[in-house]
Coordinates of N, CA and C in Angstrom, one line a residue:
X13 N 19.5 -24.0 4.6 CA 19.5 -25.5 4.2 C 19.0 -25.6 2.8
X14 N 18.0 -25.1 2.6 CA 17.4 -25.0 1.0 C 18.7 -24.5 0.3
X15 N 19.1 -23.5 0.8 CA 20.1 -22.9 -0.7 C 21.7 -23.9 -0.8
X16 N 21.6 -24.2 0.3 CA 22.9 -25.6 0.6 C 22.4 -26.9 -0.2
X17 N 21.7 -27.7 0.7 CA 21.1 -28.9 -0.3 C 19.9 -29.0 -1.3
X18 N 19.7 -27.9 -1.5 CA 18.3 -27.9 -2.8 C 16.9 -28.4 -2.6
X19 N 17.2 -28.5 -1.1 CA 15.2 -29.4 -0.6 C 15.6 -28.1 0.6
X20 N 13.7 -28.0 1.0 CA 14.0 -27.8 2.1 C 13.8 -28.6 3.3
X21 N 14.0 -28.1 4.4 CA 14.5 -29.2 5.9 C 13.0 -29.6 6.2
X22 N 12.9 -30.3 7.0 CA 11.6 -30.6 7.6 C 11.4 -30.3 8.9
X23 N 10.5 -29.7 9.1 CA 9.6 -28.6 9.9 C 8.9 -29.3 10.9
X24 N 8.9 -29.3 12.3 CA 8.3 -30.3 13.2 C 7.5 -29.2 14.0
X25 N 6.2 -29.5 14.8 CA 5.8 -28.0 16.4 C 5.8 -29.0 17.0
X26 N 5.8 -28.8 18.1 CA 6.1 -29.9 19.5 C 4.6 -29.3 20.1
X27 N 3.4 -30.1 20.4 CA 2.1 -29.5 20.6 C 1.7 -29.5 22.1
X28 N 2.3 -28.5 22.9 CA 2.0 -29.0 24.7 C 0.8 -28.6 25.0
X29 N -0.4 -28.2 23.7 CA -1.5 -27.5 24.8 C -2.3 -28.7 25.2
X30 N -2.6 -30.1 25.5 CA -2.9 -31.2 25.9 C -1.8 -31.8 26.8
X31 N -2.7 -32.2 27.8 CA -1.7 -33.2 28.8 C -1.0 -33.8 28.0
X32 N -1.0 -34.7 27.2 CA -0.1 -35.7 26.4 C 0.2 -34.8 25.4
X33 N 1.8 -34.3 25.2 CA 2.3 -33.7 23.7 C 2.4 -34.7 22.9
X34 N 2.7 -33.9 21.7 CA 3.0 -34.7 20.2 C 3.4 -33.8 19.6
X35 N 4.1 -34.5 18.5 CA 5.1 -33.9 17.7 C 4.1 -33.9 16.3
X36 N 4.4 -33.0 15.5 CA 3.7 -33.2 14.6 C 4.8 -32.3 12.8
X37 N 4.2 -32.4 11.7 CA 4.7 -31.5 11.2 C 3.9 -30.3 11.2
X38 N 5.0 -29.2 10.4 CA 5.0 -28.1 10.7 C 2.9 -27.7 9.8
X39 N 3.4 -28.4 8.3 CA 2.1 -28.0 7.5 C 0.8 -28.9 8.4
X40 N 1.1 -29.9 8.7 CA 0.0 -30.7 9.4 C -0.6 -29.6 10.6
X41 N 0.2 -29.4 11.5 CA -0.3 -28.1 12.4 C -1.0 -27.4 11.7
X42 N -0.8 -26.5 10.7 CA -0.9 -25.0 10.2 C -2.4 -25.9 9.8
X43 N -2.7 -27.1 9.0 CA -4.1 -27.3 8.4 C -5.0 -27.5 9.6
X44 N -4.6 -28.4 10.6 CA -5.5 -28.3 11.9 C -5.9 -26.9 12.4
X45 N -5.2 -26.0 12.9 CA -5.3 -24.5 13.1 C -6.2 -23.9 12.6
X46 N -5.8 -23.8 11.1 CA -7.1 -23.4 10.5 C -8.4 -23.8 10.5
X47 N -8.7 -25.4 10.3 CA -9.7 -25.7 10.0 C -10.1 -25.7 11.6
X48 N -9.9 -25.7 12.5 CA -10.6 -25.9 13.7 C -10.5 -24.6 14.5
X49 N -10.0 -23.8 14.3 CA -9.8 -21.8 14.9 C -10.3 -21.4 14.1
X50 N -9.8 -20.6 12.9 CA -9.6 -19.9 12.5 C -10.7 -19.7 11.3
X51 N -10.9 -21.1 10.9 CA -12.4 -20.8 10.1 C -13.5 -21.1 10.3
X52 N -12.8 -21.3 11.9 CA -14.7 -22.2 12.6 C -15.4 -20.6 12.9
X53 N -16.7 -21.0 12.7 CA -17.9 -20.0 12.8 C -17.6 -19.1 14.3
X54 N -17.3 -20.3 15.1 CA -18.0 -19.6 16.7 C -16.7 -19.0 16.9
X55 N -15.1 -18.9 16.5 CA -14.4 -18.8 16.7 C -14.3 -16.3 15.7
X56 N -15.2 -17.1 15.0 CA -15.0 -15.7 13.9 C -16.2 -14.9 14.9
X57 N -17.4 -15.6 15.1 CA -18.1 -15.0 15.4 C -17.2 -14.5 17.1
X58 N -17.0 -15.1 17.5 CA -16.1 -14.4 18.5 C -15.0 -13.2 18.5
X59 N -14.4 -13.1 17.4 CA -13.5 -12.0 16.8 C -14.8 -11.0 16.6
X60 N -15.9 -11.1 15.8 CA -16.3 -10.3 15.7 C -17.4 -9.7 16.8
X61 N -17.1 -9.5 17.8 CA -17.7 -9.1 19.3 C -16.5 -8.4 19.6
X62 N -15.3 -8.4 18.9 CA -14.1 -7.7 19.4 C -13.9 -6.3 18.8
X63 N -15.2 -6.3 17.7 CA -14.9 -5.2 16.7 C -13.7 -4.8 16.1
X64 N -13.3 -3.9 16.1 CA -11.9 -3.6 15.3 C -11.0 -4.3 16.0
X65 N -10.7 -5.2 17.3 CA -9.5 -6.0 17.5 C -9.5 -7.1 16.8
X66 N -11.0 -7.6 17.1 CA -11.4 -8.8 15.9 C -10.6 -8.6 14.5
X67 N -10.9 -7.6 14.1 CA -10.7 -7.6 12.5 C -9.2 -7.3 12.4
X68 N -8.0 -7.2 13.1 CA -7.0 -6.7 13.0 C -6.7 -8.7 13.0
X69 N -7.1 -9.2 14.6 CA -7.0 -10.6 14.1 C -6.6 -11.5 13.2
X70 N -8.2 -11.4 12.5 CA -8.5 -12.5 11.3 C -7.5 -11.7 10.2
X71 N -7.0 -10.3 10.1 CA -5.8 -9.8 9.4 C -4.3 -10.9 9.4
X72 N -4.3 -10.9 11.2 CA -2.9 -11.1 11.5 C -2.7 -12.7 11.1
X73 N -4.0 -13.5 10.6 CA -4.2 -14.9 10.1 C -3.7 -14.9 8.9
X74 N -4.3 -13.8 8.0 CA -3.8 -13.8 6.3 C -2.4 -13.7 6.4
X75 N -1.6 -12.5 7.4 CA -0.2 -12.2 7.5 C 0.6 -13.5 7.4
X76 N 0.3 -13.9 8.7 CA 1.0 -15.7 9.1 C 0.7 -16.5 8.4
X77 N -0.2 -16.8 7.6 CA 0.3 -18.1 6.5 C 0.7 -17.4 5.4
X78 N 1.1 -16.2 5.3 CA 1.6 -15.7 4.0 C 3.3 -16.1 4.4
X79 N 3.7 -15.4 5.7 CA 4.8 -15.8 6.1 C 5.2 -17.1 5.9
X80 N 4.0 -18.4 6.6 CA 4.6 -19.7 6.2 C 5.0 -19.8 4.9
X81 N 4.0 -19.0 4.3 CA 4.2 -19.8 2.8 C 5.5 -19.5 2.7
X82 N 5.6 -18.4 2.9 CA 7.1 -17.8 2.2 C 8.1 -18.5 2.8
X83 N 8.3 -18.5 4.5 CA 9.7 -19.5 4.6 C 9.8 -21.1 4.6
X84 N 8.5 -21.5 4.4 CA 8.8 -23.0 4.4 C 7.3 -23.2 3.6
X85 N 7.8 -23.0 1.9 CA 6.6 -23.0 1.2 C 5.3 -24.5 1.1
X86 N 5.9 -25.6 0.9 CA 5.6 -26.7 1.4 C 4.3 -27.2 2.5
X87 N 4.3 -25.9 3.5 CA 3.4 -25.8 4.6 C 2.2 -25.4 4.3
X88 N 1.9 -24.8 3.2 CA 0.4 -24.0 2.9 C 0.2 -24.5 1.2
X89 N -1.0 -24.8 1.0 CA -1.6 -25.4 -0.1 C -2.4 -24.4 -0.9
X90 N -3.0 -24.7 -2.1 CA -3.4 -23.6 -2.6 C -5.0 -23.9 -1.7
X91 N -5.3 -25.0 -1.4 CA -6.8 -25.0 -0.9 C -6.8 -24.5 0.2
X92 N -6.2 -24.0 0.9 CA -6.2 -23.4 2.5 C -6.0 -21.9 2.0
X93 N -5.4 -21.5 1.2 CA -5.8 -20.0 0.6 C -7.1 -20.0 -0.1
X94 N -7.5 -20.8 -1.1 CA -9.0 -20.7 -1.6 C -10.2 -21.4 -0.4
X95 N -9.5 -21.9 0.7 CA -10.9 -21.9 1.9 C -10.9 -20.6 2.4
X96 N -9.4 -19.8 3.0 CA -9.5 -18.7 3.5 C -10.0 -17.6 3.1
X97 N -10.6 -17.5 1.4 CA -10.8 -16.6 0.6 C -12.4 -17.0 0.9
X98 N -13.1 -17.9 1.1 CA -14.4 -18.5 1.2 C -14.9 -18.2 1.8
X99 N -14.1 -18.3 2.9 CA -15.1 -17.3 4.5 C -14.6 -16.3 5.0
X100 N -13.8 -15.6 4.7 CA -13.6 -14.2 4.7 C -13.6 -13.1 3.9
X101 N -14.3 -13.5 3.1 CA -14.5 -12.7 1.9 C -16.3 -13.4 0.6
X102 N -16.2 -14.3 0.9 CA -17.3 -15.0 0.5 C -18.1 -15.2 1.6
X103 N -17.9 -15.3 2.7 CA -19.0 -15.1 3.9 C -19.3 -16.6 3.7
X104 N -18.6 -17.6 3.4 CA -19.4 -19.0 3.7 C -20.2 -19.4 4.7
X105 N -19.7 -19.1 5.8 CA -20.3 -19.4 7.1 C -21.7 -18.5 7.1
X106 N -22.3 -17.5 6.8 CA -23.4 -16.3 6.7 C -23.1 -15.8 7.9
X107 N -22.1 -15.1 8.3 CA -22.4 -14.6 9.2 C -22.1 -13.0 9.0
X108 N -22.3 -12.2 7.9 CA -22.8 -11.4 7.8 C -21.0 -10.3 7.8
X109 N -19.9 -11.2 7.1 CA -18.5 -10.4 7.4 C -18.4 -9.6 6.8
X110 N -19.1 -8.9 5.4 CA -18.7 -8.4 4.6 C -19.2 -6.9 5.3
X111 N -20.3 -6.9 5.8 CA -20.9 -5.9 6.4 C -20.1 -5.6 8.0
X112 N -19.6 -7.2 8.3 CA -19.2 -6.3 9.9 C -17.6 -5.3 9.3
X113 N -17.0 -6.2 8.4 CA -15.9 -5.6 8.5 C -16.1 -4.1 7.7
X114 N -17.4 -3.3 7.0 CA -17.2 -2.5 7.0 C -17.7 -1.7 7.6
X115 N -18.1 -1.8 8.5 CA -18.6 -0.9 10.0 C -17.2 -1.2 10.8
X116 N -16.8 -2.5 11.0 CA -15.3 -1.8 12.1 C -14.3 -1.7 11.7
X117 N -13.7 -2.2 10.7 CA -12.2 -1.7 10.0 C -12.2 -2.9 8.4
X118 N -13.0 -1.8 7.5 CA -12.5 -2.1 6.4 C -11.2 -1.8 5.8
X119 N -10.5 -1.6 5.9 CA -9.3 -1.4 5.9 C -8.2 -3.2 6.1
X120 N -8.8 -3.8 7.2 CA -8.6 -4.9 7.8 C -8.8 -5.6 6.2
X121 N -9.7 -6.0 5.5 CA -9.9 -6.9 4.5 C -9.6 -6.5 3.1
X122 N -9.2 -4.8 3.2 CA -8.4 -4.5 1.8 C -7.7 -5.7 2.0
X123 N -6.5 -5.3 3.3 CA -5.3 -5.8 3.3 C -5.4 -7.1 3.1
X124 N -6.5 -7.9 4.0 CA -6.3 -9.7 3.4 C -6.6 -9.9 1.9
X125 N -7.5 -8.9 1.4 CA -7.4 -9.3 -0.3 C -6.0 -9.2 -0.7
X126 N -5.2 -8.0 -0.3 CA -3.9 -7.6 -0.9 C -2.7 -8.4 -0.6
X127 N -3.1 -9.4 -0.1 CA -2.0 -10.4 1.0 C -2.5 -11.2 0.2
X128 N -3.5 -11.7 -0.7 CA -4.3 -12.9 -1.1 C -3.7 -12.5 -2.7
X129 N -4.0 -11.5 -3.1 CA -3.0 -11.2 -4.3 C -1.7 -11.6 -4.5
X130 N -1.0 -11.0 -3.4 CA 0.6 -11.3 -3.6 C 1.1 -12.3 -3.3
X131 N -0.2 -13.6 -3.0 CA 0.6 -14.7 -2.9 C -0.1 -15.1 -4.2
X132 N -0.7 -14.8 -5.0 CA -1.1 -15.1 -6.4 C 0.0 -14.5 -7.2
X133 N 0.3 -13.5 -6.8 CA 1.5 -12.5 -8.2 C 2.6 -13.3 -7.9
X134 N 3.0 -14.0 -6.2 CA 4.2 -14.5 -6.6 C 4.4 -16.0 -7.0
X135 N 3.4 -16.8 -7.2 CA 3.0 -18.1 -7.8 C 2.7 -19.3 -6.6
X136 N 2.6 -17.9 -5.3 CA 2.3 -19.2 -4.2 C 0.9 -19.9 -4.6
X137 N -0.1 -19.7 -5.1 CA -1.3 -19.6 -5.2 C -1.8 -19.5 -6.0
X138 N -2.5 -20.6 -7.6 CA -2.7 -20.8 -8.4 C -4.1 -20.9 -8.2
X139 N -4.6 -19.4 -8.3 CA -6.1 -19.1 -8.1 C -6.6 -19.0 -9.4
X140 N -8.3 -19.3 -9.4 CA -8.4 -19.6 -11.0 C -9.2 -18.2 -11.0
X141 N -10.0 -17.9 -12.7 CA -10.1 -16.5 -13.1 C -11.0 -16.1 -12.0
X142 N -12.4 -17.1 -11.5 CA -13.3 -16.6 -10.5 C -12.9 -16.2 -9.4
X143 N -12.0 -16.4 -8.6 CA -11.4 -16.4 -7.4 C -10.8 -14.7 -7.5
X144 N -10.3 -14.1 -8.5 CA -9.3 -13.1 -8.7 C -9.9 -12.2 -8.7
X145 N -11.6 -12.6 -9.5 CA -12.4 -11.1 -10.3 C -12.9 -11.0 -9.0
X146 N -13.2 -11.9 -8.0 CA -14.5 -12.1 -6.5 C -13.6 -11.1 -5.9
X147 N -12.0 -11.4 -6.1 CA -11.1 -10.7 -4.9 C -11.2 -9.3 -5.3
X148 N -10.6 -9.0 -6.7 CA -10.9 -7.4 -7.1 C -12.2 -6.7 -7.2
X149 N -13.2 -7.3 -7.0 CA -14.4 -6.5 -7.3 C -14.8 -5.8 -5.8
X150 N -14.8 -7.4 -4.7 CA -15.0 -6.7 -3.1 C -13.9 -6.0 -2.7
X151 N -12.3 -5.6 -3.7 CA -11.2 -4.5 -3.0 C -11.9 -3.4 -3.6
X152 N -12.9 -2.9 -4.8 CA -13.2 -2.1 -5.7 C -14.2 -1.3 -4.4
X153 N -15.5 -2.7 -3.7 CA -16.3 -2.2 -3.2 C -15.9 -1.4 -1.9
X154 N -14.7 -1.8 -1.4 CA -14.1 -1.2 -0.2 C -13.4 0.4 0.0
X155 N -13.0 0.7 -1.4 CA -12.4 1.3 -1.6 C -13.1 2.8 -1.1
X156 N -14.2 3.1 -1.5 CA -14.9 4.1 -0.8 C -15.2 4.1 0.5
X157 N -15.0 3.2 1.3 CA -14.8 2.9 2.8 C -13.8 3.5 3.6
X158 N -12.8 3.1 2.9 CA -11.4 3.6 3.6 C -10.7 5.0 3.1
X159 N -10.6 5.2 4.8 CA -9.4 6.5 4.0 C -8.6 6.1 4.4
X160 N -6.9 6.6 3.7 CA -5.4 6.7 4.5 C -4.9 5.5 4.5
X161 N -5.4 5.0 3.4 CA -4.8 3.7 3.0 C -4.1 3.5 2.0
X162 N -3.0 3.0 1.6 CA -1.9 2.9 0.3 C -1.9 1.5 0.1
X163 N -2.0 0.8 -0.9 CA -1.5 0.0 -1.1 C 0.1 -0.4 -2.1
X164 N 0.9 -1.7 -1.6 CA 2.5 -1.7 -2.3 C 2.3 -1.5 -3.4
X165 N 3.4 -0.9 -3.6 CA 3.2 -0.2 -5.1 C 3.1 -1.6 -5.8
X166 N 4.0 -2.6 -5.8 CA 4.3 -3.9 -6.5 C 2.9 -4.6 -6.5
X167 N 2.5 -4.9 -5.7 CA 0.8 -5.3 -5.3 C -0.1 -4.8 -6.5
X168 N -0.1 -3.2 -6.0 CA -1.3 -2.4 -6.8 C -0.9 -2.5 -8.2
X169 N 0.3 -2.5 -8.8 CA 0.6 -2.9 -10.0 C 0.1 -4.1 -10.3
X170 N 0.5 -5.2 -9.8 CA -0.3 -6.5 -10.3 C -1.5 -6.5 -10.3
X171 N -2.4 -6.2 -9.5 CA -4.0 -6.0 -9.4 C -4.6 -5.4 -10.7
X172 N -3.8 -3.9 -10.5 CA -4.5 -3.1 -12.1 C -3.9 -4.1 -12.9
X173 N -3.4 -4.3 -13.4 CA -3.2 -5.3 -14.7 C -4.0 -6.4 -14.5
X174 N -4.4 -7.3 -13.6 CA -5.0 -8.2 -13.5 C -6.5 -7.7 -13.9
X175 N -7.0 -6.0 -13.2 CA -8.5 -5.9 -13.2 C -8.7 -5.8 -14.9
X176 N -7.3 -5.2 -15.1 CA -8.0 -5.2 -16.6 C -8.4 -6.1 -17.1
X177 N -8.2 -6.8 -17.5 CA -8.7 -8.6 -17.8 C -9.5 -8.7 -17.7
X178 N -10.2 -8.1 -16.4 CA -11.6 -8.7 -15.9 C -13.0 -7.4 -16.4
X179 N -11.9 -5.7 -17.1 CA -12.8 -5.2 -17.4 C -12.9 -4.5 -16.4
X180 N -12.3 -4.1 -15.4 CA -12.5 -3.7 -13.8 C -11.6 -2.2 -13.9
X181 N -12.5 -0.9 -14.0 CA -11.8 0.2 -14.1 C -11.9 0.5 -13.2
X182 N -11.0 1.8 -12.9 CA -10.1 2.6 -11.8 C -9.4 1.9 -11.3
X183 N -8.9 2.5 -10.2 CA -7.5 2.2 -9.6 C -7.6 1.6 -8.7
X184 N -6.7 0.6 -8.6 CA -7.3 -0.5 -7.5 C -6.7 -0.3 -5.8
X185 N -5.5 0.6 -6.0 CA -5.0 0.3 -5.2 C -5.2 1.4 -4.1
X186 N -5.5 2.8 -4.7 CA -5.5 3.7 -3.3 C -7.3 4.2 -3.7
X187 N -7.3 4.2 -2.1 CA -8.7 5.0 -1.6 C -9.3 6.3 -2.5
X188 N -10.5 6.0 -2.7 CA -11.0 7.1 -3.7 C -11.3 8.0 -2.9
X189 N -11.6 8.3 -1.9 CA -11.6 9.6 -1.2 C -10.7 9.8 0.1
X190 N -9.8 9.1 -0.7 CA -8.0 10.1 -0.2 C -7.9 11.8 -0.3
X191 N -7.6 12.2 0.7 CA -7.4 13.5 0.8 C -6.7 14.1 -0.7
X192 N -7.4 15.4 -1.1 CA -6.8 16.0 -2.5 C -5.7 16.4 -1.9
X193 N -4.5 16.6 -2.8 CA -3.3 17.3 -2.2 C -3.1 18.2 -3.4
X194 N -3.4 19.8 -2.6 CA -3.3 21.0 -3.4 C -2.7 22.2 -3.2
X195 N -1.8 22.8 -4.0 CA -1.2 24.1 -4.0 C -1.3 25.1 -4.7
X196 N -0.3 25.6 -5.0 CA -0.1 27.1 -5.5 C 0.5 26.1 -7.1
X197 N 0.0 27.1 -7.6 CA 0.3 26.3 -9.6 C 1.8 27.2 -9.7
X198 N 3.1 26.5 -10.1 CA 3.7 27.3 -10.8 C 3.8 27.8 -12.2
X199 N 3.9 29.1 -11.9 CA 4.3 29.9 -12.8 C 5.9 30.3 -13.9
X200 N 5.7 30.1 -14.7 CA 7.5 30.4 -15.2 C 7.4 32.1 -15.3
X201 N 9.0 32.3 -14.9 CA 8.6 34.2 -14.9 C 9.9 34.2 -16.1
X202 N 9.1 35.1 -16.9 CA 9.9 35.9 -18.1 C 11.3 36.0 -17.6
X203 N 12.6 35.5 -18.5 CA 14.0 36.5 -18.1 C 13.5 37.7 -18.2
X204 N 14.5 38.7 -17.2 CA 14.6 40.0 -17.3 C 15.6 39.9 -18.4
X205 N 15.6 41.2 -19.4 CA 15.6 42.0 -20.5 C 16.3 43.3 -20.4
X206 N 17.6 43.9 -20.3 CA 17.8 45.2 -19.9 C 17.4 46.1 -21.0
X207 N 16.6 47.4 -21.1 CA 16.1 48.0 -22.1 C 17.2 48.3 -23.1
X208 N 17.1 48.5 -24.1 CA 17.7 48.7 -25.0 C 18.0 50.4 -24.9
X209 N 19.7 50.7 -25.1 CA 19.9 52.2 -25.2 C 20.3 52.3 -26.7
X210 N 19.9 53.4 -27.6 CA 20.0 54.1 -28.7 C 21.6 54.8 -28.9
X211 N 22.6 54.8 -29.6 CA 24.0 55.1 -29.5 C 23.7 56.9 -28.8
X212 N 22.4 57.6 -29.7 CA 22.0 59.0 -29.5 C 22.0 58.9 -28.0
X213 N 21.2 58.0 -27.2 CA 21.4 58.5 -25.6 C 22.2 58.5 -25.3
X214 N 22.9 56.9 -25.8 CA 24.7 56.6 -24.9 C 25.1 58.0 -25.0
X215 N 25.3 59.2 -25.8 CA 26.6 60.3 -26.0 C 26.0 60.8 -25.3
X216 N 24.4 61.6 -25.2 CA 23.9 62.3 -24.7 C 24.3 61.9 -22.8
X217 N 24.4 60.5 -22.7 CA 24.8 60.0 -21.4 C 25.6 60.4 -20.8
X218 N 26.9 60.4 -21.8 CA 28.2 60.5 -21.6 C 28.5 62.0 -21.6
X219 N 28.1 62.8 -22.1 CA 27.8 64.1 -21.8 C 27.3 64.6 -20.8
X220 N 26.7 64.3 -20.5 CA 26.0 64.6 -18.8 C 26.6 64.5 -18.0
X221 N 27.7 63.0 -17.7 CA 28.3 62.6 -17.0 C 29.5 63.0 -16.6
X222 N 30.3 63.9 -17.7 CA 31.1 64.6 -18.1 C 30.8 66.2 -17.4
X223 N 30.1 66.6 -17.7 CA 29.5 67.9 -17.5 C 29.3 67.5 -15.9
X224 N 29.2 66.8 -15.6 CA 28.5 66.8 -14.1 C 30.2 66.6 -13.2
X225 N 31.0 65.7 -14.0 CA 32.5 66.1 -13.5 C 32.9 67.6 -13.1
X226 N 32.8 67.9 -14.6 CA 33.4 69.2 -14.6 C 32.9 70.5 -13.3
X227 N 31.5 70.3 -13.4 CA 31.0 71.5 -12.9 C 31.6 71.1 -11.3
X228 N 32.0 69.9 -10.6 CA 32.1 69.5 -9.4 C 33.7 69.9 -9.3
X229 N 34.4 70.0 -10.3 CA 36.0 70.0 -10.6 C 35.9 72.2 -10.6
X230 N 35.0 72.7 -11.2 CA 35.0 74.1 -11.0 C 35.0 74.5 -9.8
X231 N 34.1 73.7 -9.3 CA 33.5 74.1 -7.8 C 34.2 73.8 -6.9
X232 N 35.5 72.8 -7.1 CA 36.7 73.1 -6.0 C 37.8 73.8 -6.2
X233 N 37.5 73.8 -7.5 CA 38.7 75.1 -7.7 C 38.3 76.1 -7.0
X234 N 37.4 76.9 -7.7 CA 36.6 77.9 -6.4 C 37.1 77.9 -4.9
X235 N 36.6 76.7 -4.4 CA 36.3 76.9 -3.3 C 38.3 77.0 -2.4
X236 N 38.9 76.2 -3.3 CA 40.4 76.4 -2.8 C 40.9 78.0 -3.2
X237 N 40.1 78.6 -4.0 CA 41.2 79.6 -4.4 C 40.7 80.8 -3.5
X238 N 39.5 80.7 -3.2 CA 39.0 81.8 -2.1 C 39.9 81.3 -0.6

C-alpha cells in the first residue's frame, strides 16, 4: 500500500485480553506495552529470576520494535527507543541490569545495543552524541565477556566509524577473546632448475651411449653365430 499510494495504511490490534475489547491503533498499543510490561520494574525484575531466559526476552523486545519500526515506521518514536536505552542499559530503574546481564548472557545486551545502533544507522532513530558514546562504551565494556559472538558486518562498520568520533579504540564489533585461528605459515618453494650440461659432457654422453649400443649389438652377433 505504501509503494502504491505513498502513505502508509493504518494499523488497528483488536485488544481481547479484558472482558470488554477495543480497537485501538497499532502505535498506541506498542506505547501502552511498553510503558506498562516491558519497562515496568517488577515486570524486568521478573525476567531477571529467569536468568538467561530472561535476558533472551528483554532481547526479543529490542527485536520487535525494531521490526515495528521497520514495517509500519509511524508506530515507534524516537522517545520509546531513548526510554528503552534508559533502562536497559542505563539501569534507570536500579535494579542492578548491567551486572545481571553479565553474569547470565551478556551477549543478550551486545545485541540490544547492536539493534539500537542500526535503528540509528538507518535514520529510524535520531539519537543525540550522549546516547551513542553511553551505547558504544557499555558494547566496548561487554566485549571481554563474550565469546562466539560476531557482529553484522554493516552494523560493526557503522559503530567503528561512529566510535571514532567519540575517540573509542578497537574494534567494536567482534569479541576480544575470540578464539585465535592458527596454522601452518606458507612457504613459496623455489622453481626447479634442471642442472646445467657443459657441450664437453653432452659428447662425452653421447659417446657412452653409443658405445653401450654397440657392445650390446656385438654381443648378439656372438651369441647368433655360435
Amino acid at each position: 500500500m505504501r509503494r502504491a499510494s505513498g502513505s502508509d495504511p493504518s494499523l488497528y490490534v483488536n485488544d481481547l485480553r479484558e472482558s470488554q475489547g477495543r480497537t485501538v491503533t497499532a502505535g498506541k498499543f506498542i506505547a501502552e506495552e511498553l510503558n506498562a510490561r516491558y519497562m515496568n520494574p517488577i515486570w524486568i525484575a521478573a525476567m531477571q529470576s529467569e536468568g538467561y531466559a530472561g535476558a533472551l526476552n528483554m532481547l526479543d523486545i529490542t527485536n520487535n520494535l525494531f521490526g515495528w519500526q521497520v514495517t509500519a515506521p509511524d508506530t515507534v518514536s524516537d522517545y520509546q527507543w531513548e526510554a528503552l536505552s534508559e533502562v536497559y542499559i542505563d539501569d534507570k530503574h536500579d535494579l542492578g541490569i548491567n551486572e545481571w546481564f553479565e553474569q547470565h548472557q551478556p551477549a543478550a545486551q551486545m545485541q540490544i545495543i547492536e539493534r539500537m545502533m542500526e535503528a540509528v544507522r538507518k535514520g529510524y532513530w535520531n539519537a543525540d552524541e550522549e546516547r551513542l558514546k553511553a551505547l558504544l562504551e557499555r558494547h566496548e565494556e561487554l566485549k571481554p565477556l563474550v565469546e562466539y559472538h560476531q557482529t553484522h558486518e554493516v552494523t560493526e562498520q557503522f559503530m567503528e566509524q561512529t566510535a571514532i568520533g567519540f575517540g573509542l579504540a578497537g574494534s567494536v564489533g567482534q569479541a576480544s577473546n575470540s578464539p585465535t585461528i592458527s596454522g601452518n605459515v606458507m612457504q613459496e618453494i623455489p622453481s626447479y632448475e634442471a642442472p646445467s650440461v657443459s657441450e664437453k659432457q653432452m659428447m662425452l654422453l653421447i659417446a657412452l651411449i653409443l658405445a653401450c649400443i654397440a657392445a650390446g649389438a656385438l654381443r648378439q652377433h656372438l651369441i647368433y653365430r655360435d
